[in-house]
Coordinates of C-alpha atoms and ligand atoms in Angstrom, one line a residue:
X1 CA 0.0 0.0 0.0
X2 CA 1.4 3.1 -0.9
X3 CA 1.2 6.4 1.4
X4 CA 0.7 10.0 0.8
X5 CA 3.0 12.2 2.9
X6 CA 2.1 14.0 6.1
X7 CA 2.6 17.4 4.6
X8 CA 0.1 16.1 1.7
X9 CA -2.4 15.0 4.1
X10 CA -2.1 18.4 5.9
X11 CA -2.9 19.7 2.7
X12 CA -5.5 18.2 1.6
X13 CA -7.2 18.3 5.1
X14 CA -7.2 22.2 4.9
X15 CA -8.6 22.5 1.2
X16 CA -11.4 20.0 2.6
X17 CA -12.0 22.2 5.5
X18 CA -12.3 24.9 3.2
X19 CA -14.9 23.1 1.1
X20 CA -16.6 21.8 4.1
X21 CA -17.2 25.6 5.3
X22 CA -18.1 26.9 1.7
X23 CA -21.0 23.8 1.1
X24 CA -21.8 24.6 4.8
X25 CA -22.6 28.1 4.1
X26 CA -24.1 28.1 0.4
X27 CA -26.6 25.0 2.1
X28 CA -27.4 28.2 4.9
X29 CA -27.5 30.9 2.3
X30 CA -30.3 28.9 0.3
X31 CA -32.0 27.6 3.3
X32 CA -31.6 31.1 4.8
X33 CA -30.4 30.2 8.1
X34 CA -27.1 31.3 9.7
X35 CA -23.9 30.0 8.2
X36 CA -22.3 27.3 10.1
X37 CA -19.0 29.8 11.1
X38 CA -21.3 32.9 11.8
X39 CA -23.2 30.4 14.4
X40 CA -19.8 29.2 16.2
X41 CA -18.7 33.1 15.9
X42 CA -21.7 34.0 17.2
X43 CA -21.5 31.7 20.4
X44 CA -17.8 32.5 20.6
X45 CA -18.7 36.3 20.8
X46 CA -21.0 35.3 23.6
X47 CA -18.7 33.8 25.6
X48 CA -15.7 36.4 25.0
X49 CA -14.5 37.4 28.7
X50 CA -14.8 40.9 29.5
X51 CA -11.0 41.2 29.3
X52 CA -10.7 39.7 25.9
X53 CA -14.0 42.1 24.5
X54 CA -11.9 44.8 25.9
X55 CA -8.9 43.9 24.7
X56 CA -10.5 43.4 21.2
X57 CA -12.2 46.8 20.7
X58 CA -9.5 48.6 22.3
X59 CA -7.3 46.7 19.3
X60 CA -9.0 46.5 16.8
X61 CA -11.9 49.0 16.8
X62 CA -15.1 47.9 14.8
X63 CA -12.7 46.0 12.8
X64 CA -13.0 43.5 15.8
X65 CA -15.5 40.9 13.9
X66 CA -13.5 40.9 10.7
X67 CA -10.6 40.0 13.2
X68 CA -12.7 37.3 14.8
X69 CA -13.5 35.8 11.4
X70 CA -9.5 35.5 10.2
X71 CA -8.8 34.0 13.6
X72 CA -11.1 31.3 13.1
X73 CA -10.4 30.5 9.8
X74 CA -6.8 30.4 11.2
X75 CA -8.2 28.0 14.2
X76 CA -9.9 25.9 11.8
X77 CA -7.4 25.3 9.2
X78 CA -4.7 24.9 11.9
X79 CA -7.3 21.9 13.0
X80 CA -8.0 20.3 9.5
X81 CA -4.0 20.1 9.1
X82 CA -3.3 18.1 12.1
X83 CA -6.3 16.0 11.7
X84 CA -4.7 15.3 8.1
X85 CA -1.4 14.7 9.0
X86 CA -2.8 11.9 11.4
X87 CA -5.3 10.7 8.6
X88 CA -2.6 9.7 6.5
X89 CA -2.0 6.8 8.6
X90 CA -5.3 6.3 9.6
X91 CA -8.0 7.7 7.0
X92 CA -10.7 7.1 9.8
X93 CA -9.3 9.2 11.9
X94 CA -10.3 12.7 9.0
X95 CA -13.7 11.2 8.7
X96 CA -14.2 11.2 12.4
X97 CA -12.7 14.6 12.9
X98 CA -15.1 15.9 10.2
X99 CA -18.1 14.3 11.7
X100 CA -17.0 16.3 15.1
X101 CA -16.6 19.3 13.8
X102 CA -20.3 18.7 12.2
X103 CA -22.1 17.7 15.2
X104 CA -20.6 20.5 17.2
X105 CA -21.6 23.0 14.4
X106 CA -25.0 21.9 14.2
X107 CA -25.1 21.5 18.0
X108 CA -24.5 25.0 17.9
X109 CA -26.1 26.7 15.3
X110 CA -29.7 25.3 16.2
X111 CA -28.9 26.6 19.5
X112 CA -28.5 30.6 18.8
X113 CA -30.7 32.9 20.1
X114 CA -33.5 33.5 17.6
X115 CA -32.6 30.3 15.7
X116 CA -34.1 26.8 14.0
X117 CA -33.6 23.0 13.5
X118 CA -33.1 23.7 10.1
X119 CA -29.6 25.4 11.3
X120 CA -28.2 22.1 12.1
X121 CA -28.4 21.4 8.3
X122 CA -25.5 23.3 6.8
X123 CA -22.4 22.3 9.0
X124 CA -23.6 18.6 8.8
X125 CA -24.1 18.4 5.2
X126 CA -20.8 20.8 5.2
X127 CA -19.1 18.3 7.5
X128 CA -20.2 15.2 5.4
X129 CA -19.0 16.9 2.1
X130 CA -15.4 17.6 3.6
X131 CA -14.8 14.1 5.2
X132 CA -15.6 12.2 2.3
X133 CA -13.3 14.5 0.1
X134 CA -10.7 13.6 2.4
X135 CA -11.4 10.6 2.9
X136 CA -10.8 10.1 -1.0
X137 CA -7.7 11.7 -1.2
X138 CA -5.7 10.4 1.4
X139 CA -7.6 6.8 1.3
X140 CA -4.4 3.9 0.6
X141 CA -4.5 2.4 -2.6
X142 CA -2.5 -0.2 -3.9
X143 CA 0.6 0.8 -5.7
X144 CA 0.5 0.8 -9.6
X145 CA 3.5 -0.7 -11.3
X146 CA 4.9 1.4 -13.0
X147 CA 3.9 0.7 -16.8
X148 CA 6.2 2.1 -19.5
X149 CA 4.5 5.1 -20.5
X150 CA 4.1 6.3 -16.7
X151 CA 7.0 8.6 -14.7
X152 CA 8.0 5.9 -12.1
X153 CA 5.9 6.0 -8.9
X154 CA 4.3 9.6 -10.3
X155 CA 0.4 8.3 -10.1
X156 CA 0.3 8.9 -6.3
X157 CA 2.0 12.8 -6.7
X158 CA -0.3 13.5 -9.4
X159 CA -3.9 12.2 -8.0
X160 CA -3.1 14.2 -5.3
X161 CA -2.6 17.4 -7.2
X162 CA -5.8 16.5 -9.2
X163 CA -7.8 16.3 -6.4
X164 CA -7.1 18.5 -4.2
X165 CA -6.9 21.4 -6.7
X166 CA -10.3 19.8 -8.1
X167 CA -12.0 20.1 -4.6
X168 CA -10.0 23.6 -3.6
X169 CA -11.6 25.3 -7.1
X170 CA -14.7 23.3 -6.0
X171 CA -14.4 25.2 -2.7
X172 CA -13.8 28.3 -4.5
X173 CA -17.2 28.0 -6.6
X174 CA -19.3 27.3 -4.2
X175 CA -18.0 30.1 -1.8
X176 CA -18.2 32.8 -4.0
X177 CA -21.7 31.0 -4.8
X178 CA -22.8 31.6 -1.3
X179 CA -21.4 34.9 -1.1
X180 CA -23.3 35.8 -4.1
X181 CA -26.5 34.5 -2.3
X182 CA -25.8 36.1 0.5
X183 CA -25.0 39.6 -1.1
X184 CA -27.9 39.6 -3.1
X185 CA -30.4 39.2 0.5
X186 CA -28.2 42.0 1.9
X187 CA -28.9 44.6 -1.5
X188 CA -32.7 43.0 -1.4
X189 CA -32.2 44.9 2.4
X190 CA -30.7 47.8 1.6
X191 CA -33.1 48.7 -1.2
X192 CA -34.9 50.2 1.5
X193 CA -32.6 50.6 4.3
X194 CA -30.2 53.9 4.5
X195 CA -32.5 55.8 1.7
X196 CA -34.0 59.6 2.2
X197 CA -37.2 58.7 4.4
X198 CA -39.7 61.3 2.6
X199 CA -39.6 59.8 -0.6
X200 CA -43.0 60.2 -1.3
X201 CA -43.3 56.0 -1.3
X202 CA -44.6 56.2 1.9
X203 CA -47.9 57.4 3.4
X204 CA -46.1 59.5 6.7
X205 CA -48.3 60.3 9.8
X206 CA -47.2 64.0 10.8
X207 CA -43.5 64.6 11.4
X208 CA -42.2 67.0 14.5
X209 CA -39.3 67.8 12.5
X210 CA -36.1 68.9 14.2
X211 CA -34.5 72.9 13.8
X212 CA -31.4 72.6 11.2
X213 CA -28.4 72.8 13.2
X214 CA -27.4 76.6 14.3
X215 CA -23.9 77.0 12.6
X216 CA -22.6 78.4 15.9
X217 CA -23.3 74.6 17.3
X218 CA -19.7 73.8 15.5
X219 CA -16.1 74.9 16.9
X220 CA -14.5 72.0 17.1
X221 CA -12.7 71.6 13.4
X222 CA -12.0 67.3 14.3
X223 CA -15.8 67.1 15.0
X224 CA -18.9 67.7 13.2
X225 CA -21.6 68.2 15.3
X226 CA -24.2 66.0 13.3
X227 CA -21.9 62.7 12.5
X228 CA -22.3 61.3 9.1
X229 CA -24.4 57.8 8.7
X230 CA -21.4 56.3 7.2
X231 CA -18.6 57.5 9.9
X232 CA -21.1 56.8 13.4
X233 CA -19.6 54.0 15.2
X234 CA -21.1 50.6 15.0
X235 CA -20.9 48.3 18.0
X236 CA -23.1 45.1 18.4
X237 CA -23.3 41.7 18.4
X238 CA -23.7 40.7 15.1
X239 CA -22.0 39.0 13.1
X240 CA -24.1 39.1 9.5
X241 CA -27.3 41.4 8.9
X242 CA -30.8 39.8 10.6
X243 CA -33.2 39.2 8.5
X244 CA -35.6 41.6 8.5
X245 CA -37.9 42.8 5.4
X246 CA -39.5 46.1 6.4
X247 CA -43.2 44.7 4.3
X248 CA -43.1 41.5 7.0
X249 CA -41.4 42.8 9.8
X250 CA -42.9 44.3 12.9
X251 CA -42.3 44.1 16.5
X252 CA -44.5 43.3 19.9
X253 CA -44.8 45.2 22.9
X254 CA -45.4 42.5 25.5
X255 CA -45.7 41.8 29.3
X256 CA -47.4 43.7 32.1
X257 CA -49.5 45.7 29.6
X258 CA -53.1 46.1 29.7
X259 CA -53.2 45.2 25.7
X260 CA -50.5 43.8 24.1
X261 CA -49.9 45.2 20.5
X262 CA -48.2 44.0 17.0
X263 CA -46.9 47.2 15.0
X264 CA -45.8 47.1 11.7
X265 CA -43.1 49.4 9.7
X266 CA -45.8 50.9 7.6
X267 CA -48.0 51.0 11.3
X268 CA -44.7 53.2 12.4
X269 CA -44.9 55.7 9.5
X270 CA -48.4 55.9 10.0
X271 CA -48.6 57.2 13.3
X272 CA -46.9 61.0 14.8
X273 CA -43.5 61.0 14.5
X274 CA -40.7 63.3 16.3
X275 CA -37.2 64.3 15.0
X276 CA -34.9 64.9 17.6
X277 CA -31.0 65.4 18.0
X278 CA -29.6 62.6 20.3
X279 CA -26.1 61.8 21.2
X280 CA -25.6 57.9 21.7
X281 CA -22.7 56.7 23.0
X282 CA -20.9 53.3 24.0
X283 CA -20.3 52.3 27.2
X284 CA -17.3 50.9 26.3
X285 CA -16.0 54.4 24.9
X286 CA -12.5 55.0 26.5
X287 CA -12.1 58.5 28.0
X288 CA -11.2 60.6 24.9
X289 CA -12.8 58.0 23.0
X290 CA -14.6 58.0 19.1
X291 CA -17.7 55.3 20.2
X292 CA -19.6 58.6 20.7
X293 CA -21.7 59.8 17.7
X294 CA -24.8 62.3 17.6
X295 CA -27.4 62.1 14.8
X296 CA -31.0 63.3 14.1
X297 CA -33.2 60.1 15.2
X298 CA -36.4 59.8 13.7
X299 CA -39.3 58.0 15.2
X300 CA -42.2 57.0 17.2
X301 CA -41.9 58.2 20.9
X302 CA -41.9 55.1 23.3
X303 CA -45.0 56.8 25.2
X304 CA -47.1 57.4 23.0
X305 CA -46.4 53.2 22.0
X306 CA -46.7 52.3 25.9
X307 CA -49.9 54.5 25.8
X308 CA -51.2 52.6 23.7
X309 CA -50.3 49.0 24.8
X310 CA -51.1 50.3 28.9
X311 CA -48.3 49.6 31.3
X312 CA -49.3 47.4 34.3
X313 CA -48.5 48.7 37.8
X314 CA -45.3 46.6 39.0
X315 CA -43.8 46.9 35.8
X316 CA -39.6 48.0 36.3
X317 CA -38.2 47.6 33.4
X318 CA -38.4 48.0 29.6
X319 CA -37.2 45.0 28.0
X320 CA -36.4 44.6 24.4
X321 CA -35.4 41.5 22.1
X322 CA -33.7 42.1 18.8
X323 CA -34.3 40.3 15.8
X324 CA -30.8 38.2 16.6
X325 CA -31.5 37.6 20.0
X326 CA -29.7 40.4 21.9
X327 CA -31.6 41.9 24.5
X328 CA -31.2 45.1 26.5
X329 CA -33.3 46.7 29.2
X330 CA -33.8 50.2 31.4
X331 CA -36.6 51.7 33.7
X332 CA -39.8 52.4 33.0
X333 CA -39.6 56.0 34.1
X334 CA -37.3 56.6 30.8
X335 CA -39.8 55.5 28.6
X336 CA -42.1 57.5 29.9
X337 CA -40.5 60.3 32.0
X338 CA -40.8 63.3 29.1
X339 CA -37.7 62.4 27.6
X340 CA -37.3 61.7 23.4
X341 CA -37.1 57.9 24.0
X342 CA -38.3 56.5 20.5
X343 CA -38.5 53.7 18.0
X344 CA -36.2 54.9 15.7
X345 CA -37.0 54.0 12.0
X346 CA -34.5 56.8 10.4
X347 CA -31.2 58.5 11.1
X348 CA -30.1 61.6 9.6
X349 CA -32.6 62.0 7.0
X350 CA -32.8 58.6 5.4
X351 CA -34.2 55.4 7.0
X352 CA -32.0 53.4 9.4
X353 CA -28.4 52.1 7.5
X354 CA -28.4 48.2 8.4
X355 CA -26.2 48.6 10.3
X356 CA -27.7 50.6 12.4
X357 CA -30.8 48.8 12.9
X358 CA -33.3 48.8 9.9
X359 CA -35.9 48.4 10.0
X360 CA -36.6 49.7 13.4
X361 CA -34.0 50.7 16.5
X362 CA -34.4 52.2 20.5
X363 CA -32.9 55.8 21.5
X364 CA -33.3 56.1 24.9
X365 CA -31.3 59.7 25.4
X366 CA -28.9 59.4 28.6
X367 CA -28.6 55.9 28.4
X368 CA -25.5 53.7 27.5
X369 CA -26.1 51.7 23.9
X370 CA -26.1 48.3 25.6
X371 CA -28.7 49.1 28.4
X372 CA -31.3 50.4 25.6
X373 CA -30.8 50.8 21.8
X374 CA -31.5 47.6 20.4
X375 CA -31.3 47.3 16.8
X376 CA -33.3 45.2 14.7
X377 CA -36.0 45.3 17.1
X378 CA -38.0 42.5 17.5
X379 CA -39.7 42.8 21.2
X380 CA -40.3 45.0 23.6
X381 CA -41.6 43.3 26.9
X382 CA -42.8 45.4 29.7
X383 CA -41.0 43.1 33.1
X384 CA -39.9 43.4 36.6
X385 CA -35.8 43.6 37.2
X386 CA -35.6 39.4 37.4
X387 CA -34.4 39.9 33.5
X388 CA -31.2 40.6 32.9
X389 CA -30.3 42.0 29.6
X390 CA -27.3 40.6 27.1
X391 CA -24.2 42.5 29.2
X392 CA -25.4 42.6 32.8
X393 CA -24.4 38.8 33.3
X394 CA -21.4 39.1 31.4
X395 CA -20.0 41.6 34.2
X396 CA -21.8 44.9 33.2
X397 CA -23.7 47.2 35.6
X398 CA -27.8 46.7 34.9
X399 CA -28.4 50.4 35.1
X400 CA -26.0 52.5 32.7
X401 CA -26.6 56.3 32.6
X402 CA -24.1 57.7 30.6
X403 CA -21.6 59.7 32.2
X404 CA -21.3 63.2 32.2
X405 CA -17.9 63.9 29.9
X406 CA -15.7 65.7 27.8
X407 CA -13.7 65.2 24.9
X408 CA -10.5 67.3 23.1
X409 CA -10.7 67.6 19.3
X410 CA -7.8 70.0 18.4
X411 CA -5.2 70.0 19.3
X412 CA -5.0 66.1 18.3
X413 CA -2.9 63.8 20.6
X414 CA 1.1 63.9 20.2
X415 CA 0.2 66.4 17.6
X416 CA 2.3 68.9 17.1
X417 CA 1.1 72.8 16.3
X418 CA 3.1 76.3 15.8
X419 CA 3.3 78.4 18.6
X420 CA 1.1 81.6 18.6
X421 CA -2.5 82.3 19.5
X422 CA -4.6 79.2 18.6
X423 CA -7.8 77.2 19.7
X424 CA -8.3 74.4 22.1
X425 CA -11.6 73.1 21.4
X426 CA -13.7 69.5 21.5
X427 CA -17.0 68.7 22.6
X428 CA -18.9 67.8 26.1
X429 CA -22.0 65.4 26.6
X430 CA -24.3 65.1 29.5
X431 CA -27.3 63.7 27.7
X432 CA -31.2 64.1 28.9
X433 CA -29.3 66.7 31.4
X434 CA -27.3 69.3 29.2
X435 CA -23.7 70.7 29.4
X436 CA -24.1 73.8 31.7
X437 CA -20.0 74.4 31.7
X438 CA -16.6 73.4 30.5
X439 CA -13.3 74.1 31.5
X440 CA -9.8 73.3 30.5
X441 CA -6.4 73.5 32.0
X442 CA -3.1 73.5 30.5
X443 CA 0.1 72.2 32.1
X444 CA -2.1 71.5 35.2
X445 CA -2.4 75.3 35.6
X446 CA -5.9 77.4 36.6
X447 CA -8.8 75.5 35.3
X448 CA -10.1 78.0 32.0
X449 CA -13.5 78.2 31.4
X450 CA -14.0 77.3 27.6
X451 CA -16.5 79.2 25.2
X452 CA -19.7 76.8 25.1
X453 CA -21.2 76.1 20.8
X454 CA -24.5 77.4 20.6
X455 CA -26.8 74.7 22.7
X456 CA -28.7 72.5 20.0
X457 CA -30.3 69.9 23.0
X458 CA -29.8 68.3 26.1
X459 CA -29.5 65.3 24.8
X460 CA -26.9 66.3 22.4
X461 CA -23.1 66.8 22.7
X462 CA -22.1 70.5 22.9
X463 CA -19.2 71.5 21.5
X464 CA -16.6 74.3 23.1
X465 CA -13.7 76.1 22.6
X466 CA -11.1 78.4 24.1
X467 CA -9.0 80.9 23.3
X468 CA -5.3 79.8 23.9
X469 CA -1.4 81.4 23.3
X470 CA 0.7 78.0 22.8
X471 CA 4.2 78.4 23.8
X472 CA 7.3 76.5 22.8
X473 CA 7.7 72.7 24.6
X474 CA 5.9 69.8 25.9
X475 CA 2.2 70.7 27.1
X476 CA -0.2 68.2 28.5
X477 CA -4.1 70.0 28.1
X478 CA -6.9 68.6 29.9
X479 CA -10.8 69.2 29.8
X480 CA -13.8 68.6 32.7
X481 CA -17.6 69.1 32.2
X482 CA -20.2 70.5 34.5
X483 CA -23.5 69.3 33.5
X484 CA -27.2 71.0 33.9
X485 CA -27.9 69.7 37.2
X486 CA -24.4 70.9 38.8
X487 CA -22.2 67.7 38.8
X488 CA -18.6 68.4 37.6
X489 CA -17.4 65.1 36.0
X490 CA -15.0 63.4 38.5
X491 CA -10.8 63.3 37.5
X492 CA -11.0 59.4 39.1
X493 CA -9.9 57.2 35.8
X494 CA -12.2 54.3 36.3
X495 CA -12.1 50.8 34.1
X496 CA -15.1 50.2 31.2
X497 CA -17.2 47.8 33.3
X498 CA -18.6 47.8 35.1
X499 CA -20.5 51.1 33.8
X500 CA -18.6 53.4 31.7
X501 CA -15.0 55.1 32.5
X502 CA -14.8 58.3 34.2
X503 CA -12.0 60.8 34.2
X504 CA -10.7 63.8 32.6
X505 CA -9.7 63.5 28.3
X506 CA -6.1 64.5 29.0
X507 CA -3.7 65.3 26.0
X508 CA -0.1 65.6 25.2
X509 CA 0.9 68.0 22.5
X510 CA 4.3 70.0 21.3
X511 CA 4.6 73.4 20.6
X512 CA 7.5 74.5 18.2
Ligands
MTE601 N1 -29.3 44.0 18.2 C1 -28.3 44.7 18.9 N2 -28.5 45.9 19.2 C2 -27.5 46.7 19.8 C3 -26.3 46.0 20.2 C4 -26.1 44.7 19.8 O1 -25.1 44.1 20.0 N3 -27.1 44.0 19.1 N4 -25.3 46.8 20.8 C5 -25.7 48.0 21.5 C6 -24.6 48.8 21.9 S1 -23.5 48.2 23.0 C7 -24.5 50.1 21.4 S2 -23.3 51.1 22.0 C8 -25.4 50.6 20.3 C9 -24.5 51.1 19.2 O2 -25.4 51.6 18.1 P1 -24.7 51.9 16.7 O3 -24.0 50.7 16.3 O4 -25.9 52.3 15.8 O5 -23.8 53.0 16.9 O6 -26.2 49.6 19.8 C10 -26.8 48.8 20.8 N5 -27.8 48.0 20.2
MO602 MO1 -22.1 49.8 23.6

C-alpha cells in the first residue's frame, strides 16, 4: 500500500475544510439560516470574557468581527491540518474529525438565540461533504507498477494534485456561490434601508421635524456636530445582517400591559413622528474615545407606544429582544419620564443604514447603547428587574446612565502645532441633562472656562472652545464638564465595566 506524505495530508485536510465551510454556508444561504462559522462566531462572541472584549475593541476598533473571522479561519485550518497529518496513517481518523466538527456546528447553530432545526443542516451536510473528500484523497490504494509510458511511482503525486486542486476550485465555486447569495439578500435589504425617508413612497403620519443645526453649534474643526451615517460608530453583536424585510417585519410590545400590541413598519410611519437630536454613546468608549456619535433620530416616541399598549403597575423595566436575540433593558420611568425615547425608524434624514438597525431601532437619550438601543428590534416586553439584559451577566452594571464627559478635538494627541495664538476646542456630553460648563487646563495650571457652541439639545453633545497662546515645549491639556444639574465630571480614571470610565480626556501635545 502506498502512502501520501504527512505534509500532503495536511494539505488536503485544509482544502477539505475549506470546502466543508463553503458547502456549509451556500446549504445556509439557500435555506436562509445562519452560516455554520457565523453560528460558532456567534456563540464565541457570547462567551468572550470581559477582558478579551476589551482587549479586542481597544485593538481593533469595529474591525473586531473581521478579526474574529480570520482568527477562526486560522483555528480551523490549523485543525484540518493536524487532523490530516494523522489521517494519513489512519483515513478514519479525517472522517471522524469531520463528523466532530459537524455535530458540534449543528449543536450550535440550532442553539442561537432566535434560531431553528433547520440550522443544524449546513455544518452537517458541510461536514459530510469535507470528510468524504478527504477521505478520498488520502484513502491507501495499492501501488500501480509502473507501466512504460508512466513517470515511475508519479500516479500517487499526481492524484493528489488533481484532487485536491479539483476540490479547492470546487471550494472556491461554491463560496463565492454563497457569497453571491448572500450579497444579493443584503442589496434586497438595503433597497430600502439607508435611503431619504420622505420619498413620497410612503404614506407619513405627521413629522415634528427637528431645527437645522445653528452654525454656531460647530467649533471643534476634528468634530462635526451632526456625524455622518457612514462614519457613526457601530458596535453590536452581530456578526451578519438579521433578516428583517420592512413589508413583514414588525415588532410586539409585550408583558405587564393592559393590551399587548403588534406594529408594523408601515403602522410606524403611519402614526406621529418626532425628529430629535440625540447623542448615543458606547459604554465601552474609553475617556477621549470615538464610540460617541450624535445624529438626528427619527421615530415613534416610546410613550405614546406604551400608551397605547397600557403599562401594568409593577412593571420595572423596559425589555427589548432584537431580531438576533440580543436583549437590553432600562426603567420604566425613561420611557415615559418626558424624555425623546423612540423607536427609531431613520437617522439623519434617510431610514436606518443596516447597520444601524433597519428596520426599526431604540434611542433612549442618557442611556449607554447596551442598556437600551436595540437594533433590529424584534420585542419589547414590559417586566420586573428578574431579567437581565445581554451585558449585565457578562460583568456589566444593569443600570447605565451615561456619564457626564468631555472630549479634546484639536489640538489632536502627540500632535504637534506652531506656537502663537490658537484654539483648544472639543465637545462635552451630558445627555437628557445638558452641558451647563466646560473648562480646561493647561500644564495643570488654573482651570479656564471654555466658550460653550451654541446649545442644539440636552441630549446632544455640545461642543466648546477656548482661546489659547501656545508656547514653545511639551504641554499636557486637559478638559472637565459641568453638566445641567451641577455635577462636575470626577478626574477618578475608572475601568469600562462595570458602567462606563470616568476621568478627565487629557492630551499631550508639542509646541515648536
Ligand atoms: N441587536 C443589537 N443591538 C444593539 C447592540 C447589539 O449588540 N445588538 N449593541 C448595543 C450597543 S452596546 C451600542 S453602544 C449601540 C450602538 O449603536 P450603533 O452601532 O448604531 O452606533 O447599539 C446597541 N444595540
Ligand atoms: Mo455599547
Amino acid at each position: 500500500m502506498k502512502q501520501i506524505s504527512r505534509l500532503a495530508g495536511a494539505v488536503a485536510a485544509v482544502v477539505s475544510a475549506f470546502l466543508a465551510l463553503a458547502v456549509g454556508s451556500l446549504v445556509a444561504a439557500i435555506t436562509d439560516v445562519v452560516s455554520p462559522l457565523n453560528a460558532v462566531g456567534g456563540e464565541f462572541i457570547d462567551h468572550t470574557p470581559r477582558w478579551l472584549h476589551d482587549w479586542a475593541i481597544e485593538q481593533f476598533g469595529t474591525n473586531d468581527k473581521a478579526v474574529l473571522k480570520l482568527g477562526m479561519w486560522v483555528t480551523i485550518f490549523v485543525f484540518a491540518a493536524v487532523l490530516g497529518a494523522l489521517a494519513v496513517r489512519r483515513p478514519w481518523i479525517g472522517a471522524v474529525g469531520f463528523g466532530v466538527f459537524g455535530l458540534v456546528g449543528a449543536f450550535v447553530a440550532v442553539n442561537r438565540p432566535a434560531s431553528s432545526a433547520g440550522a443544524a443542516i449546513p455544518p452537517l451536510i458541510g461536514a459530510a461533504v469535507g470528510g468524504a473528500v478527504l477521505y478520498f484523497i488520502v484513502r491507501p490504494r495499492p501501488i500501480e507498477i509502473p507501466g512504460e509510458s508512466r513517470v515511475p511511482l508519479g500516479w500517487d503525486r499526481r492524484r493528489f494534485l488533481v484532487s485536491t486542486s479539483v476540490a479547492l476550485g470546487g471550494a472556491v465555486v461554491v463560496s463565492t456561490s454563497a457569497k453571491a447569495i448572500e450579497n444579493r439578500r443584503t442589496a434586497e435589504l438595503t433597497k430600502s434601508a439607508g435611503k431619504p425617508l420622505d420619498a413620497g413612497t410612503v404614506p407619513s403620519g405627521p413629522v415634528d421635524t427637528a431645527p437645522p443645526v445653528p452654525a454656531g453649534a460647530e467649533v471643534d474643526p476634528n468634530t462635526p456636530f451632526v456625524t455622518p451615517n457612514d462614519d457613526f460608530y457601530r458596535i453590536d453583536t452581530a456578526l451578519s445582517f438579521p433578516r428583517a424585510s420592512p413589508d413583514s417585519w414588525s415588532f410586539d410590545i409585550e408583558g405587564m400591559v393592559d393590551s399587548p400590541q403588534t406594529i408594523s413598519y408601515a403602522d410606524l410611519l403611519g402614526m406621529p413622528q418626532v425628529e430629535r437630536m440625540i447623542t448615543i454613546c458606547c459604554v465601552s468608549n474609553e475617556v477621549g474615545g470615538k464610540l460617541v456619535g450624535n445624529a438626528v433620530w427619527r421615530g415613534v416616541l416610546l410613550r405614546d407606544l406604551l400608551d397605547i399598549a397600557g403599562i401594568q403597575d409593577g412593571a420595572e423595566q423596559v425589555f427589548s429582544t432584537s431580531l438576533d436575540g440580543w436583549t437590553s433593558g432600562f426603567p420604566v420611568e425613561a420611557a415615559i419620564d418626558g424624555r425623546d425615547s423612540m423607536v427609531a425608524i431613520g437617522m439623519n434624514g434617510t431610514s436606518l443604514p443596516l447597520e444601524h438597525g433597519f428596520p426599526a431601532r431604540l434611542i433612549v437619550p442618557g442611556l449607554y447603547g447596551y442598556v437600551s438601543a436595540t437594533k433590529w428590534l424584534s420585542k419589547i416586553e414590559l417586566t420586573t428587574w428578574d431579567r437581565e439584559g445581554y451585558w449585565v451577566p457578562r460583568g456589566w452594571s444593569q443600570q447605565g446612565p451615561i456619564k457626564t464627559q468631555s472630549r479634546i478635538g484639536f489640538p489632536r494627541s502627540r500632535s504637534s502645532i506652531t506656537p502663537g495664538p490658537t484654539k483648544i476646542a472639543g465637545v462635552a456630553w451630558a445627555q437628557n441633562k445638558g452641558v451647563a460648563k466646560v473648562e480646561v487646563r493647561v500644564d495643570e495650571g488654573p482651570w479656564l472656562v471654555a466658550d460653550l457652541a451654541t446649545d442644539v439639545s440636552d441630549d446632544a453633545w455640545r461642543q466648546w472652545v477656548l482661546d489659547w497662546d501656545a508656547t514653545p515645549g511639551d504641554h499636557v491639556i486637559e478638559v472637565q464638564a459641568t453638566d445641567k444639574t451641577g455635577y462636575t465630571q470626577t478626574a477618578e480614571r475608572t475601568a469600562l465595566a462595570p458602567d462606563g470610565a470616568s476621568g478627565h480626556h487629557t492630551i499631550k501635545i508639542k509646541v515648536k
